[in-house]
Short mmCIF file of C-alpha atoms in Angstrom, two decimals:
data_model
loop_
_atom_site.label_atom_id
_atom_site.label_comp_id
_atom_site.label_asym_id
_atom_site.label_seq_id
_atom_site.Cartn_x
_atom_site.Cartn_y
_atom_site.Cartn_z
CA UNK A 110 0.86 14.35 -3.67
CA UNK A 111 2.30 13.84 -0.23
CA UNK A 112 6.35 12.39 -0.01
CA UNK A 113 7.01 10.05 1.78
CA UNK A 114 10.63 8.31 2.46
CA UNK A 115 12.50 5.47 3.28
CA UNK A 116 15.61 4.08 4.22
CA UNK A 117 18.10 2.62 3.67
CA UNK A 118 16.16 1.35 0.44
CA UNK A 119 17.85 -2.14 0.44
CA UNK A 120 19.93 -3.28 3.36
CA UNK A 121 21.83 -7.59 3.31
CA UNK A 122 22.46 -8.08 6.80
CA UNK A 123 23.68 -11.18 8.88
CA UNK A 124 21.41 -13.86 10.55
CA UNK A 125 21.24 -12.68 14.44
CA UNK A 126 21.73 -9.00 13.39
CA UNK A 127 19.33 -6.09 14.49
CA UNK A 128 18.04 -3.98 11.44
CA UNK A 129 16.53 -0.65 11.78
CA UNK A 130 14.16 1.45 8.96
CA UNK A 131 13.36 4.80 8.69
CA UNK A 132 9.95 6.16 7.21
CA UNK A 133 9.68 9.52 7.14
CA UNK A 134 6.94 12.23 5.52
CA UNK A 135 8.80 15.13 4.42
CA UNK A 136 5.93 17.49 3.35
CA UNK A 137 3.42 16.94 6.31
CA UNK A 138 2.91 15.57 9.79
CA UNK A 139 1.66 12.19 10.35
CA UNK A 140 -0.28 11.29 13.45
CA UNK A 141 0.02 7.53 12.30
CA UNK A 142 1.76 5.82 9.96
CA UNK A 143 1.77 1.62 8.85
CA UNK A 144 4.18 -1.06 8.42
CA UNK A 145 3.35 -3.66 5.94
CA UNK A 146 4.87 -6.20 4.63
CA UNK A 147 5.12 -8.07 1.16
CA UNK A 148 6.80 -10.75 -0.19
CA UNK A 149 7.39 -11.55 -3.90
CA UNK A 150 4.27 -11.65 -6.12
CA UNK A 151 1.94 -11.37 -2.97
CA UNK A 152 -0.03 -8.31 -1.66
CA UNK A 153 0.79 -5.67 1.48
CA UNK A 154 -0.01 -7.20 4.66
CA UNK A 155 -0.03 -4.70 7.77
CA UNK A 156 2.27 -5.50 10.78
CA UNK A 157 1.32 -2.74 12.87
CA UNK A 158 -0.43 1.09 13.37
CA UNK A 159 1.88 3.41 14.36
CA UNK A 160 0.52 6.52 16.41
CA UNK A 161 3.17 9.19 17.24
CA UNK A 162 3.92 8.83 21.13
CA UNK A 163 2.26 5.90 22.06
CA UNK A 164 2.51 2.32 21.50
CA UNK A 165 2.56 1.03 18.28
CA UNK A 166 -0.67 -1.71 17.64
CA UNK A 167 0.05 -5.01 16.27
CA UNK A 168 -1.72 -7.42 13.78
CA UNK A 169 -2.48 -10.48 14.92
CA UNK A 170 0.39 -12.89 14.43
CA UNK A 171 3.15 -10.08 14.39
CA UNK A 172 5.75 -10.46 16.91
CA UNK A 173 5.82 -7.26 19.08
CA UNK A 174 9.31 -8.22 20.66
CA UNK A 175 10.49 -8.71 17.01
CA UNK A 176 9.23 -6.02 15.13
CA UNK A 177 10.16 -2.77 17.18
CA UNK A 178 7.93 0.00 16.21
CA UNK A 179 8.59 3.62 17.51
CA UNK A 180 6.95 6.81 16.44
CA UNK A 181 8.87 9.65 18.43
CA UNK A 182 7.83 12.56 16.27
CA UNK A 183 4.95 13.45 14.20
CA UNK A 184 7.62 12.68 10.47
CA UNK A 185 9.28 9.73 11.84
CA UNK A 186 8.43 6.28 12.51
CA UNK A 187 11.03 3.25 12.61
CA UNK A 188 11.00 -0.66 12.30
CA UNK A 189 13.54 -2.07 13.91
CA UNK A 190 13.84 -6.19 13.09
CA UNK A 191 15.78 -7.64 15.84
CA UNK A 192 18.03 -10.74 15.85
CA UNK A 193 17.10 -11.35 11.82
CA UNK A 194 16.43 -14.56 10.41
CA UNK A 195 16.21 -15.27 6.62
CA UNK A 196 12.14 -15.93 7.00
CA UNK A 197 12.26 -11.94 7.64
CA UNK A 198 14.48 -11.27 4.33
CA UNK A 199 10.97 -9.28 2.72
CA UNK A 200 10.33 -6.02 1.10
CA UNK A 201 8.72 -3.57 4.17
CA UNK A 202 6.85 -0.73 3.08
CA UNK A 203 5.50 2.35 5.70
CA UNK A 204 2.88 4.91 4.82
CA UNK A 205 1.83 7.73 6.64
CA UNK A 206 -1.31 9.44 6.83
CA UNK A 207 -2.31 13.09 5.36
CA UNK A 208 -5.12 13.74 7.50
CA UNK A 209 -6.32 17.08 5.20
CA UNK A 210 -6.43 15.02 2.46
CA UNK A 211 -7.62 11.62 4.57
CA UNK A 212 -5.12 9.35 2.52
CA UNK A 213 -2.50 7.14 3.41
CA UNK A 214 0.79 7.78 1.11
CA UNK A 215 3.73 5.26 0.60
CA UNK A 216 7.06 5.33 1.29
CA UNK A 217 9.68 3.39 -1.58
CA UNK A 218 10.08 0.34 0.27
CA UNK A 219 13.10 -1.36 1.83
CA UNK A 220 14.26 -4.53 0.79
CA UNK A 221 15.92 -6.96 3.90
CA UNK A 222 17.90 -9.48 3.10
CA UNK A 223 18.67 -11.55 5.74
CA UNK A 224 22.03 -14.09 4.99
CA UNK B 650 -14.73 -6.38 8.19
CA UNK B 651 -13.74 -5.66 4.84
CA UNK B 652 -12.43 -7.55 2.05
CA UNK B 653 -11.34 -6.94 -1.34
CA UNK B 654 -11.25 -8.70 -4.43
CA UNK B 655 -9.21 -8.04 -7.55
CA UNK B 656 -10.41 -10.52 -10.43
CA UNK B 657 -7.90 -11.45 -12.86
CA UNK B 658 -4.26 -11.74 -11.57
CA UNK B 659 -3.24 -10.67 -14.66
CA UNK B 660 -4.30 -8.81 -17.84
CA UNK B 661 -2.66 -7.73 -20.96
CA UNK B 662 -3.96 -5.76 -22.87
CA UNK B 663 -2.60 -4.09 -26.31
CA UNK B 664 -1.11 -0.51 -26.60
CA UNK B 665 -4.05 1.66 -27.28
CA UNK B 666 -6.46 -0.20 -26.00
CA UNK B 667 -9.23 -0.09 -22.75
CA UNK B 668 -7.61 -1.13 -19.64
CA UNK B 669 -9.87 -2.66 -17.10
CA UNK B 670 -9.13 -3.86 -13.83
CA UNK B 671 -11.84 -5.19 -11.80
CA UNK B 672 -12.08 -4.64 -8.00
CA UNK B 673 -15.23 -5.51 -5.55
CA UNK B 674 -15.29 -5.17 -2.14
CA UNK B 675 -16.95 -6.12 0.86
CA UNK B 676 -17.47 -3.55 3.85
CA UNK B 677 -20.09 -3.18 6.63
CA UNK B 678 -19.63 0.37 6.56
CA UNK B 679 -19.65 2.69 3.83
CA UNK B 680 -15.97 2.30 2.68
CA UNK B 681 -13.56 4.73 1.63
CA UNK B 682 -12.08 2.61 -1.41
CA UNK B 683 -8.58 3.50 -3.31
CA UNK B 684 -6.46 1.94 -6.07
CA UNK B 685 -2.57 2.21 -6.01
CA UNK B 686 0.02 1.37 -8.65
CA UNK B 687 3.35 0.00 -8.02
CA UNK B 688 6.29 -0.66 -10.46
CA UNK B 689 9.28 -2.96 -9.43
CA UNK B 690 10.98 -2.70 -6.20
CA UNK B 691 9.04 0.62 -5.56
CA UNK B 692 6.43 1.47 -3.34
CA UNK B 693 2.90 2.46 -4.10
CA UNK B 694 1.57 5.52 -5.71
CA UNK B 695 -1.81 6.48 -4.79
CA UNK B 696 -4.01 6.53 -8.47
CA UNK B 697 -7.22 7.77 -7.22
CA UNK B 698 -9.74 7.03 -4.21
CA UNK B 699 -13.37 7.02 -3.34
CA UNK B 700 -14.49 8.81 -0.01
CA UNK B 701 -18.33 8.89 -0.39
CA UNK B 702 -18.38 11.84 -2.79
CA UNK B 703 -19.03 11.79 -6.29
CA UNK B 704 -19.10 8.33 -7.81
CA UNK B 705 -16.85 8.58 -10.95
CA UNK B 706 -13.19 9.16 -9.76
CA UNK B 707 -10.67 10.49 -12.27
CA UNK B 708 -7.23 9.59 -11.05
CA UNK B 709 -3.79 10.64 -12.51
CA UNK B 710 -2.64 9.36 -15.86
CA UNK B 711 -5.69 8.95 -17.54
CA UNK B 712 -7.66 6.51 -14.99
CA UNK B 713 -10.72 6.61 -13.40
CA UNK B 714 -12.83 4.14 -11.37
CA UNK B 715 -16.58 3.84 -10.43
CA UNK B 716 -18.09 3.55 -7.73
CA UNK B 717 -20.95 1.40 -8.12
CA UNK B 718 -22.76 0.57 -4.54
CA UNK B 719 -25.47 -2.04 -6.15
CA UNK B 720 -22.86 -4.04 -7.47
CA UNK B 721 -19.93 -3.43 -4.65
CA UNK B 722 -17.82 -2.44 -7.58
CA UNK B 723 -14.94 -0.26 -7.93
CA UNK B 724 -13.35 -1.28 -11.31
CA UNK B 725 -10.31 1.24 -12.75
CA UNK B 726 -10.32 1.79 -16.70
CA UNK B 727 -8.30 4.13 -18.85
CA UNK B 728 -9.14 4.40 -22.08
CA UNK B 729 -5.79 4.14 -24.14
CA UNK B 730 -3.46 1.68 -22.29
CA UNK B 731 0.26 3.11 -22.62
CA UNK B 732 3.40 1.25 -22.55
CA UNK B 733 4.06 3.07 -19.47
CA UNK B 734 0.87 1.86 -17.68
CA UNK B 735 2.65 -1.75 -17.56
CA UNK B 736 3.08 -2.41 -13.55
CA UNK B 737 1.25 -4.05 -10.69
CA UNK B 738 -2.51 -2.38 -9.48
CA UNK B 739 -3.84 -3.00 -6.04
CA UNK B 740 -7.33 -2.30 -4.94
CA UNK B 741 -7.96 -1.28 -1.08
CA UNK B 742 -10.78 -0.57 1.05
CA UNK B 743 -10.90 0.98 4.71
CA UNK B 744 -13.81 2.69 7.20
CA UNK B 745 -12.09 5.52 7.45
CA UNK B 746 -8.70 6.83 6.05
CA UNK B 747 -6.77 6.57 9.37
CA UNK B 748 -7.08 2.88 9.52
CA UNK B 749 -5.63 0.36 8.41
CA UNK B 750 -6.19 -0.80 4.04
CA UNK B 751 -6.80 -4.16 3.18
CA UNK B 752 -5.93 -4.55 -0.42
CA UNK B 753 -6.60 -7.14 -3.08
CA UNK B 754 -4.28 -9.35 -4.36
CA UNK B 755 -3.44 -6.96 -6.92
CA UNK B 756 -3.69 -7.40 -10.83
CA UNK B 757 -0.28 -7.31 -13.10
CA UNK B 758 -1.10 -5.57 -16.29
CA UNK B 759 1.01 -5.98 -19.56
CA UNK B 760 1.32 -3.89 -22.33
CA UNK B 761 1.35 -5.11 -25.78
CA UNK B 762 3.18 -3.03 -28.63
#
C-alpha cells in the first residue's frame, strides 16, 4: 500500500499559539488530500478537501480563518490551527489520494493538545 | 448523500472464532464502499474496498466483505478472529474515490483468549 506521513505525531502547545501539521505521501503524488478530525471514541469527520494549488474546500461548520489549509505541491499538504484553544486539543488525521489505485490512504495522525 | 451505518458499537468475539462486523449504507449513486482498521493513537489502514467490480472482496489479514446491493450490505468477516485483530473498524462509503468518505461510527472488536 501507499505511505503516507505525518507530523509532528503529537504536539502540547499553549492557548493563543499557532500550530502547523504536515501530511505528506512519500510513494506517490496526490492531487488532493483530506483533513479530518476525531475526537475520543467518535468517528473521522472531514474539515476540508485539499487540491494541490488551489483553495482548499471547507465542510460546513469548519472555520476557514482557523483551520489554514495549503497544498503547495503534489506530496504536501498542511493544517495550520491558529490562535489554539483547548476545544481544538483533537487527534487530526490527513489522507491523500492514489488516483491509480482510486483510494484514499491515511496518514498516523497527530494528536493537539491545546493547554 | 450517503450514509453509513455500522451496527454494534462493539463486539467480542473469542480467539478462533467468526468475526463479523456489520456495515449498510445508503448512497444515491452506486458507491465505492471501503472498511479501514485503526489501532490506538494510529491512523487508519485501508482493509479492503468495493469499486463496482466483483462482489466478494478479500482484504489483508484474512478479511473479506460482501457486497450485497439488495440488502445495501457490506458486512467484513474473517473466519478465525486473532488476538491481533483486536482494534477499532470503520465502514465508509463515497461516489467516487476522490471525494470525500463518510464513515460509520465504527465497531470496537475484542478478542477473547
Amino acid at each position: 500500500g501507499a505511505v503516507v506521513s505525518q507530523h509532528p505525531s503529537r504536539v502540547i502547545c499553549k492557548s493563543g499559539t499557532s500550530v502547523k501539521i504536515e501530511c505528506r505521501s512519500l510513494d506517490f503524488q496526490a492531487t488532493t488530500m483530506f483533513w479530518y478530525r476525531q475526537f475520543p471514541k467518535q468517528s473521522l469527520m472531514l474539515m476540508a478537501t485539499s487540491n494541490e494549488g488551489s483553495k482548499a474546500t471547507y465542510e460546513q461548520g469548519v472555520e476557514k480563518d482557523k483551520f489554514l489549509i495549503n497544498h503547495a505541491s503534489l506530496t504536501l499538504s498542511t493544517l495550520t490551527v491558529t490562535s489554539a484553544h483547548p476545544e481544538d486539543s483533537s487527534f487530526y488525521i490527513c489522507s491523500a489520494y492514489r488516483g491509480g489505485e482510486d483510494t484514499q490512504y491515511f496518514g498516523p495522525g497527530t494528536r493537539l493538545t491545546v493547554l | 448523500a450517503q450514509s453509513v451505518t455500522q451496527l454494534g458499537s462493539h463486539v467480542s468475539v473469542s480467539e478462533g472464532a467468526l468475526v463479523l462486523l456489520r456495515c449498510n449504507y445508503s448512497s444515491s449513486v452506486p458507491p465505492y464502499l471501503f472498511w479501514y482498521v485503526q489501532y490506538p493513537n494510529q491512523g487508519l489502514q485501508l482493509l479492503l474496498k468495493y469499486t463496482s467490480a466483483a462482489t466478494l472482496v478479500k482484504g489483508i489479514n484474512g478479511f473479506e466483505a460482501e457486497f450485497k446491493k439488495s440488502e445495501t450490505s457490506f458486512h467484513l468477516t474473517k473466519p478465525s478472529a486473532h488476538m491481533s485483530d483486536a482494534a477499532e473498524y470503520f465502514c465508509a462509503v463515497t461516489p467516487f474515490g476522490n471525494e470525500k468518505l463518510t464513515f460509520g461510527t465504527g465497531t470496537r472488536l475484542t478478542i477473547i483468549p
